[in-house]
PDB file of C-alpha atoms in Angstrom:
ATOM      1  CA  GLY A   1      44.379 155.383  22.994  1.00 62.00           C
ATOM      2  CA  ALA A   2      41.595 154.172  25.197  1.00 67.00           C
ATOM      3  CA  VAL A   3      39.047 156.647  26.473  1.00 90.00           C
ATOM      4  CA  VAL A   4      38.226 157.275  30.098  1.00 95.00           C
ATOM      5  CA  SER A   5      35.602 159.867  30.930  1.00 96.00           C
ATOM      6  CA  GLN A   6      34.805 161.726  34.125  1.00 97.00           C
ATOM      7  CA  HIS A   7      31.666 163.509  35.165  1.00 97.00           C
ATOM      8  CA  PRO A   8      31.285 166.243  36.110  1.00 97.00           C
ATOM      9  CA  SER A   9      34.281 168.146  34.781  1.00 96.00           C
ATOM     10  CA  ARG A  10      33.736 170.915  37.301  1.00 97.00           C
ATOM     11  CA  VAL A  11      31.700 171.128  40.478  1.00 97.00           C
ATOM     12  CA  ILE A  12      31.227 173.800  43.080  1.00 97.00           C
ATOM     13  CA  CYS A  13      29.579 172.875  46.338  1.00 96.00           C
ATOM     14  CA  LYS A  14      28.970 174.254  49.780  1.00 96.00           C
ATOM     15  CA  SER A  15      30.952 173.118  52.774  1.00 97.00           C
ATOM     16  CA  GLY A  16      29.364 170.137  54.464  1.00 97.00           C
ATOM     17  CA  THR A  17      27.717 168.680  51.379  1.00 97.00           C
ATOM     18  CA  SER A  18      28.719 165.518  49.545  1.00 97.00           C
ATOM     19  CA  VAL A  19      29.856 165.328  45.952  1.00 97.00           C
ATOM     20  CA  LYS A  20      29.955 162.293  43.690  1.00 97.00           C
ATOM     21  CA  ILE A  21      32.403 162.007  40.798  1.00 98.00           C
ATOM     22  CA  GLU A  22      31.979 159.337  38.136  1.00 97.00           C
ATOM     23  CA  CYS A  23      34.742 157.645  36.180  1.00 97.00           C
ATOM     24  CA  ARG A  24      33.848 155.556  33.158  1.00 96.00           C
ATOM     25  CA  SER A  25      35.991 153.331  30.997  1.00 94.00           C
ATOM     26  CA  LEU A  26      34.505 153.573  27.526  1.00 93.00           C
ATOM     27  CA  ASP A  27      36.670 151.171  25.511  1.00 88.00           C
ATOM     28  CA  PHE A  28      37.353 148.283  27.831  1.00 89.00           C
ATOM     29  CA  GLN A  29      36.203 146.618  30.991  1.00 90.00           C
ATOM     30  CA  ALA A  30      38.370 147.736  33.864  1.00 89.00           C
ATOM     31  CA  THR A  31      38.608 145.526  36.904  1.00 85.00           C
ATOM     32  CA  THR A  32      40.968 148.074  38.416  1.00 90.00           C
ATOM     33  CA  MET A  33      40.639 151.839  38.486  1.00 94.00           C
ATOM     34  CA  PHE A  34      42.666 154.391  40.404  1.00 95.00           C
ATOM     35  CA  TRP A  35      41.773 157.726  41.973  1.00 97.00           C
ATOM     36  CA  TYR A  36      44.295 160.538  42.237  1.00 97.00           C
ATOM     37  CA  ARG A  37      44.231 164.030  43.662  1.00 97.00           C
ATOM     38  CA  GLN A  38      46.294 166.922  42.364  1.00 95.00           C
ATOM     39  CA  PHE A  39      46.747 170.251  44.128  1.00 92.00           C
ATOM     40  CA  PRO A  40      47.880 173.318  42.146  1.00 87.00           C
ATOM     41  CA  LYS A  41      51.424 173.045  40.843  1.00 83.00           C
ATOM     42  CA  GLN A  42      51.844 169.670  42.498  1.00 88.00           C
ATOM     43  CA  SER A  43      51.934 166.172  41.140  1.00 89.00           C
ATOM     44  CA  LEU A  44      49.257 163.522  41.178  1.00 94.00           C
ATOM     45  CA  MET A  45      48.920 161.704  44.487  1.00 95.00           C
ATOM     46  CA  LEU A  46      47.355 158.273  44.476  1.00 94.00           C
ATOM     47  CA  MET A  47      44.388 158.161  46.829  1.00 96.00           C
ATOM     48  CA  ALA A  48      43.037 154.674  46.341  1.00 95.00           C
ATOM     49  CA  THR A  49      42.764 151.652  44.112  1.00 93.00           C
ATOM     50  CA  SER A  50      39.230 150.781  43.124  1.00 91.00           C
ATOM     51  CA  ASN A  51      38.573 147.084  42.576  1.00 87.00           C
ATOM     52  CA  GLU A  52      35.417 145.870  40.859  1.00 86.00           C
ATOM     53  CA  GLY A  53      33.262 143.875  43.197  1.00 84.00           C
ATOM     54  CA  SER A  54      35.402 144.421  46.271  1.00 86.00           C
ATOM     55  CA  LYS A  55      36.452 147.133  48.671  1.00 89.00           C
ATOM     56  CA  ALA A  56      38.807 149.853  47.578  1.00 93.00           C
ATOM     57  CA  THR A  57      42.363 149.925  48.845  1.00 93.00           C
ATOM     58  CA  TYR A  58      43.293 153.307  50.275  1.00 95.00           C
ATOM     59  CA  GLU A  59      46.733 154.849  50.463  1.00 94.00           C
ATOM     60  CA  GLN A  60      48.157 155.850  53.798  1.00 92.00           C
ATOM     61  CA  GLY A  61      46.670 159.069  55.090  1.00 93.00           C
ATOM     62  CA  VAL A  62      43.528 158.913  52.949  1.00 95.00           C
ATOM     63  CA  GLU A  63      40.336 158.660  55.004  1.00 94.00           C
ATOM     64  CA  LYS A  64      38.170 155.905  53.616  1.00 93.00           C
ATOM     65  CA  ASP A  65      35.068 157.200  55.361  1.00 95.00           C
ATOM     66  CA  LYS A  66      35.507 160.599  53.775  1.00 96.00           C
ATOM     67  CA  PHE A  67      36.346 159.442  50.279  1.00 97.00           C
ATOM     68  CA  LEU A  68      33.880 156.687  49.466  1.00 96.00           C
ATOM     69  CA  ILE A  69      34.699 154.598  46.424  1.00 95.00           C
ATOM     70  CA  ASN A  70      32.273 152.286  44.678  1.00 92.00           C
ATOM     71  CA  HIS A  71      33.271 150.140  41.728  1.00 90.00           C
ATOM     72  CA  ALA A  72      29.908 148.637  40.951  1.00 82.00           C
ATOM     73  CA  SER A  73      30.565 147.587  37.382  1.00 89.00           C
ATOM     74  CA  LEU A  74      33.474 146.891  35.089  1.00 90.00           C
ATOM     75  CA  THR A  75      33.117 150.280  33.442  1.00 93.00           C
ATOM     76  CA  LEU A  76      32.193 152.583  36.297  1.00 94.00           C
ATOM     77  CA  SER A  77      33.849 153.716  39.504  1.00 95.00           C
ATOM     78  CA  THR A  78      32.557 156.539  41.660  1.00 96.00           C
ATOM     79  CA  LEU A  79      34.287 158.700  44.235  1.00 97.00           C
ATOM     80  CA  THR A  80      32.105 160.461  46.775  1.00 97.00           C
ATOM     81  CA  VAL A  81      33.640 163.220  48.826  1.00 98.00           C
ATOM     82  CA  THR A  82      31.533 163.286  51.967  1.00 97.00           C
ATOM     83  CA  SER A  83      31.044 166.355  54.139  1.00 96.00           C
ATOM     84  CA  ALA A  84      33.311 168.353  51.892  1.00 96.00           C
ATOM     85  CA  HIS A  85      35.452 171.142  53.289  1.00 96.00           C
ATOM     86  CA  PRO A  86      37.386 173.878  51.501  1.00 96.00           C
ATOM     87  CA  GLU A  87      40.618 171.921  51.959  1.00 95.00           C
ATOM     88  CA  ASP A  88      39.108 169.165  49.810  1.00 96.00           C
ATOM     89  CA  SER A  89      39.125 171.544  46.866  1.00 97.00           C
ATOM     90  CA  SER A  90      41.382 169.936  44.312  1.00 97.00           C
ATOM     91  CA  PHE A  91      41.636 168.323  40.902  1.00 97.00           C
ATOM     92  CA  TYR A  92      40.492 164.703  41.078  1.00 98.00           C
ATOM     93  CA  ILE A  93      41.653 162.369  38.325  1.00 97.00           C
ATOM     94  CA  CYS A  94      40.785 158.737  37.740  1.00 97.00           C
ATOM     95  CA  SER A  95      42.518 156.136  35.621  1.00 95.00           C
ATOM     96  CA  ALA A  96      41.580 152.716  34.359  1.00 94.00           C
ATOM     97  CA  ARG A  97      43.798 149.711  33.739  1.00 89.00           C
ATOM     98  CA  PRO A  98      43.016 147.365  30.854  1.00 85.00           C
ATOM     99  CA  PRO A  99      42.621 143.760  32.022  1.00 82.00           C
ATOM    100  CA  THR A 100      45.351 142.551  29.676  1.00 82.00           C
ATOM    101  CA  SER A 101      47.972 144.990  30.942  1.00 78.00           C
ATOM    102  CA  THR A 102      49.796 145.440  34.230  1.00 75.00           C
ATOM    103  CA  ASP A 103      51.703 148.584  33.362  1.00 80.00           C
ATOM    104  CA  THR A 104      49.277 150.748  31.415  1.00 84.00           C
ATOM    105  CA  GLN A 105      46.733 153.188  32.787  1.00 88.00           C
ATOM    106  CA  TYR A 106      44.476 155.492  30.828  1.00 92.00           C
ATOM    107  CA  PHE A 107      43.600 158.694  32.589  1.00 95.00           C
ATOM    108  CA  GLY A 108      40.381 160.618  32.633  1.00 96.00           C
ATOM    109  CA  PRO A 109      40.224 164.367  31.982  1.00 96.00           C
ATOM    110  CA  GLY A 110      39.843 165.196  35.673  1.00 97.00           C
ATOM    111  CA  THR A 111      37.210 166.878  37.826  1.00 98.00           C
ATOM    112  CA  ARG A 112      37.808 170.252  39.393  1.00 97.00           C
ATOM    113  CA  LEU A 113      36.153 170.391  42.819  1.00 97.00           C
ATOM    114  CA  THR A 114      35.723 173.705  44.575  1.00 97.00           C
ATOM    115  CA  VAL A 115      34.252 173.708  48.059  1.00 97.00           C
ATOM    116  CA  LEU A 116      33.022 177.067  49.272  1.00 96.00           C
TER     117      LEU A 116
ATOM    118  CA  SER B   1      59.987 155.376  51.086  1.00 69.00           C
ATOM    119  CA  GLN B   2      60.306 155.829  47.349  1.00 68.00           C
ATOM    120  CA  LYS B   3      61.205 159.301  46.233  1.00 83.00           C
ATOM    121  CA  ILE B   4      61.039 160.620  42.705  1.00 90.00           C
ATOM    122  CA  GLU B   5      62.339 164.021  41.685  1.00 91.00           C
ATOM    123  CA  GLN B   6      62.165 166.045  38.540  1.00 92.00           C
ATOM    124  CA  ASN B   7      64.938 168.500  38.974  1.00 77.00           C
ATOM    125  CA  SER B   8      63.597 171.379  36.947  1.00 79.00           C
ATOM    126  CA  GLU B   9      60.279 172.869  37.919  1.00 85.00           C
ATOM    127  CA  ALA B  10      60.277 174.825  34.673  1.00 92.00           C
ATOM    128  CA  LEU B  11      62.276 174.763  31.472  1.00 94.00           C
ATOM    129  CA  ASN B  12      62.161 177.396  28.766  1.00 95.00           C
ATOM    130  CA  ILE B  13      63.856 176.736  25.422  1.00 95.00           C
ATOM    131  CA  GLN B  14      63.899 178.017  21.880  1.00 97.00           C
ATOM    132  CA  GLU B  15      61.815 176.325  19.200  1.00 97.00           C
ATOM    133  CA  GLY B  16      63.812 173.811  17.214  1.00 97.00           C
ATOM    134  CA  LYS B  17      66.186 172.962  20.046  1.00 97.00           C
ATOM    135  CA  THR B  18      66.186 169.687  21.955  1.00 97.00           C
ATOM    136  CA  ALA B  19      64.476 169.750  25.325  1.00 96.00           C
ATOM    137  CA  THR B  20      65.956 167.442  27.950  1.00 97.00           C
ATOM    138  CA  LEU B  21      64.072 166.689  31.140  1.00 97.00           C
ATOM    139  CA  THR B  22      65.494 164.774  34.085  1.00 97.00           C
ATOM    140  CA  CYS B  23      63.871 162.327  36.474  1.00 96.00           C
ATOM    141  CA  ASN B  24      65.757 160.882  39.450  1.00 95.00           C
ATOM    142  CA  TYR B  25      64.561 158.368  41.987  1.00 93.00           C
ATOM    143  CA  THR B  26      65.804 156.918  45.255  1.00 90.00           C
ATOM    144  CA  ASN B  27      65.080 154.029  47.579  1.00 84.00           C
ATOM    145  CA  TYR B  28      63.594 151.859  44.901  1.00 84.00           C
ATOM    146  CA  SER B  29      64.313 149.694  41.885  1.00 86.00           C
ATOM    147  CA  PRO B  30      61.360 150.109  39.547  1.00 88.00           C
ATOM    148  CA  ALA B  31      60.512 147.523  36.966  1.00 88.00           C
ATOM    149  CA  TYR B  32      59.574 150.319  34.571  1.00 91.00           C
ATOM    150  CA  LEU B  33      59.353 154.063  34.284  1.00 93.00           C
ATOM    151  CA  GLN B  34      56.822 156.101  32.340  1.00 95.00           C
ATOM    152  CA  TRP B  35      56.583 159.608  30.962  1.00 96.00           C
ATOM    153  CA  TYR B  36      53.328 161.525  30.646  1.00 96.00           C
ATOM    154  CA  ARG B  37      52.267 164.863  29.239  1.00 97.00           C
ATOM    155  CA  GLN B  38      49.754 166.986  31.127  1.00 96.00           C
ATOM    156  CA  ASP B  39      48.128 170.115  29.789  1.00 95.00           C
ATOM    157  CA  PRO B  40      46.535 172.636  32.179  1.00 92.00           C
ATOM    158  CA  GLY B  41      43.252 171.408  33.603  1.00 91.00           C
ATOM    159  CA  ARG B  42      43.564 168.021  31.907  1.00 93.00           C
ATOM    160  CA  GLY B  43      44.502 164.505  32.908  1.00 94.00           C
ATOM    161  CA  PRO B  44      47.905 163.037  32.043  1.00 95.00           C
ATOM    162  CA  VAL B  45      48.443 161.485  28.630  1.00 94.00           C
ATOM    163  CA  PHE B  46      50.791 158.517  28.358  1.00 93.00           C
ATOM    164  CA  LEU B  47      53.828 159.027  26.154  1.00 95.00           C
ATOM    165  CA  LEU B  48      56.436 156.317  26.698  1.00 95.00           C
ATOM    166  CA  LEU B  49      57.277 153.399  28.952  1.00 94.00           C
ATOM    167  CA  ILE B  50      60.785 152.064  29.429  1.00 95.00           C
ATOM    168  CA  ARG B  51      61.605 148.899  31.331  1.00 92.00           C
ATOM    169  CA  GLU B  52      64.509 148.280  33.662  1.00 91.00           C
ATOM    170  CA  ASN B  53      66.302 146.131  31.112  1.00 92.00           C
ATOM    171  CA  GLU B  54      66.020 148.774  28.382  1.00 94.00           C
ATOM    172  CA  LYS B  55      68.539 151.562  27.953  1.00 92.00           C
ATOM    173  CA  GLU B  56      66.703 153.691  25.452  1.00 96.00           C
ATOM    174  CA  LYS B  57      63.367 153.957  23.729  1.00 96.00           C
ATOM    175  CA  ARG B  58      62.215 156.242  20.934  1.00 96.00           C
ATOM    176  CA  LYS B  59      58.885 157.387  19.579  1.00 95.00           C
ATOM    177  CA  GLU B  60      58.888 159.941  16.781  1.00 96.00           C
ATOM    178  CA  ARG B  61      60.595 163.045  18.230  1.00 97.00           C
ATOM    179  CA  LEU B  62      60.694 161.605  21.721  1.00 98.00           C
ATOM    180  CA  LYS B  63      63.533 159.663  23.300  1.00 98.00           C
ATOM    181  CA  VAL B  64      63.761 158.236  26.786  1.00 98.00           C
ATOM    182  CA  THR B  65      66.809 156.763  28.493  1.00 97.00           C
ATOM    183  CA  PHE B  66      66.884 154.741  31.671  1.00 96.00           C
ATOM    184  CA  ASP B  67      70.023 154.338  33.773  1.00 94.00           C
ATOM    185  CA  THR B  68      69.321 152.016  36.683  1.00 92.00           C
ATOM    186  CA  THR B  69      72.821 152.560  38.088  1.00 93.00           C
ATOM    187  CA  LEU B  70      72.383 156.315  38.293  1.00 94.00           C
ATOM    188  CA  LYS B  71      68.682 155.839  39.089  1.00 94.00           C
ATOM    189  CA  GLN B  72      67.849 158.360  36.444  1.00 95.00           C
ATOM    190  CA  SER B  73      65.750 158.757  33.328  1.00 96.00           C
ATOM    191  CA  LEU B  74      66.205 161.437  30.707  1.00 97.00           C
ATOM    192  CA  PHE B  75      63.375 162.531  28.413  1.00 98.00           C
ATOM    193  CA  HIS B  76      64.292 164.284  25.185  1.00 98.00           C
ATOM    194  CA  ILE B  77      62.102 166.127  22.695  1.00 98.00           C
ATOM    195  CA  THR B  78      64.000 166.868  19.517  1.00 97.00           C
ATOM    196  CA  ALA B  79      63.096 169.670  17.109  1.00 97.00           C
ATOM    197  CA  SER B  80      60.850 171.129  19.783  1.00 97.00           C
ATOM    198  CA  GLN B  81      57.735 173.052  18.801  1.00 97.00           C
ATOM    199  CA  PRO B  82      55.537 175.509  20.708  1.00 97.00           C
ATOM    200  CA  ALA B  83      52.839 172.802  20.720  1.00 97.00           C
ATOM    201  CA  ASP B  84      55.149 170.710  22.895  1.00 98.00           C
ATOM    202  CA  SER B  85      54.675 173.225  25.711  1.00 98.00           C
ATOM    203  CA  ALA B  86      53.111 171.363  28.639  1.00 97.00           C
ATOM    204  CA  THR B  87      53.991 169.795  31.954  1.00 96.00           C
ATOM    205  CA  TYR B  88      55.810 166.497  31.673  1.00 97.00           C
ATOM    206  CA  LEU B  89      55.565 163.949  34.450  1.00 96.00           C
ATOM    207  CA  CYS B  90      57.675 160.911  35.066  1.00 96.00           C
ATOM    208  CA  ALA B  91      56.202 158.003  36.973  1.00 95.00           C
ATOM    209  CA  LEU B  92      57.593 154.750  38.244  1.00 92.00           C
ATOM    210  CA  ASP B  93      55.898 151.626  39.419  1.00 86.00           C
ATOM    211  CA  MET B  94      55.676 151.381  43.181  1.00 78.00           C
ATOM    212  CA  ASP B  95      53.934 148.030  43.223  1.00 73.00           C
ATOM    213  CA  SER B  96      53.958 146.095  39.975  1.00 67.00           C
ATOM    214  CA  SER B  97      51.578 143.453  41.269  1.00 68.00           C
ATOM    215  CA  ALA B  98      48.991 146.114  41.977  1.00 68.00           C
ATOM    216  CA  SER B  99      49.870 148.270  38.957  1.00 77.00           C
ATOM    217  CA  LYS B 100      50.384 151.253  41.263  1.00 85.00           C
ATOM    218  CA  ILE B 101      52.570 154.097  40.060  1.00 89.00           C
ATOM    219  CA  ILE B 102      54.050 157.132  41.767  1.00 90.00           C
ATOM    220  CA  PHE B 103      54.454 160.435  39.964  1.00 93.00           C
ATOM    221  CA  GLY B 104      57.187 163.019  40.052  1.00 93.00           C
ATOM    222  CA  SER B 105      56.291 166.656  40.562  1.00 91.00           C
ATOM    223  CA  GLY B 106      56.611 167.461  36.888  1.00 94.00           C
ATOM    224  CA  THR B 107      58.559 169.872  34.719  1.00 96.00           C
ATOM    225  CA  ARG B 108      56.701 172.706  33.035  1.00 95.00           C
ATOM    226  CA  LEU B 109      58.198 173.009  29.550  1.00 97.00           C
ATOM    227  CA  SER B 110      57.764 176.170  27.509  1.00 97.00           C
ATOM    228  CA  ILE B 111      58.895 176.323  23.896  1.00 97.00           C
ATOM    229  CA  ARG B 112      59.215 179.883  22.635  1.00 95.00           C
ATOM    230  CA  PRO B 113      58.882 180.604  18.898  1.00 92.00           C
TER     231      PRO B 113
END
């Protein structure tokens, strides 16, 4: 299957700092990427849809000013958690959708964020 | 709003037996339903997709059924192996035009030797 990478795989930061997570589609150009969050023993919750060249679409209850998404190229989307707090600690996972498919997403390996 | 439930939080079965996982949904008529495998600390890996007009789909030891009347999908792993131990997630499309999917809470499957 297609490969989607995330960097970093783990990050620990202090409360109040900002953290940037990168999501790269290695095999295809992705006009659409998705960002999910997963708390322990819970399922993935869609946070936002990242669209190349336009603003991200956020799900209800997700603060767009706190979770900044930039989809600057067809292979890269970034999620920046601004002014992180301990409650932002979670597993963040991105996915990328091939341009020729409407029902397939390839997921990255995830980024474990711990805010102290 | 759409609701998707995987009835068993955990399932423990003997190696060689068939594992059957259940996914139920309400308040929606999805165009398709997907099953994923997730290992601890990893992202989900796509396994199978079944569309609303399909009753059953198979892939090697995996079989998925889709009953749109019961609003239920069953996921079977035949001749289960310890390596099949993982969390299995079902997902259905919540907005086909936007390719958005919603995940169930998952079933943690353990296959004991």
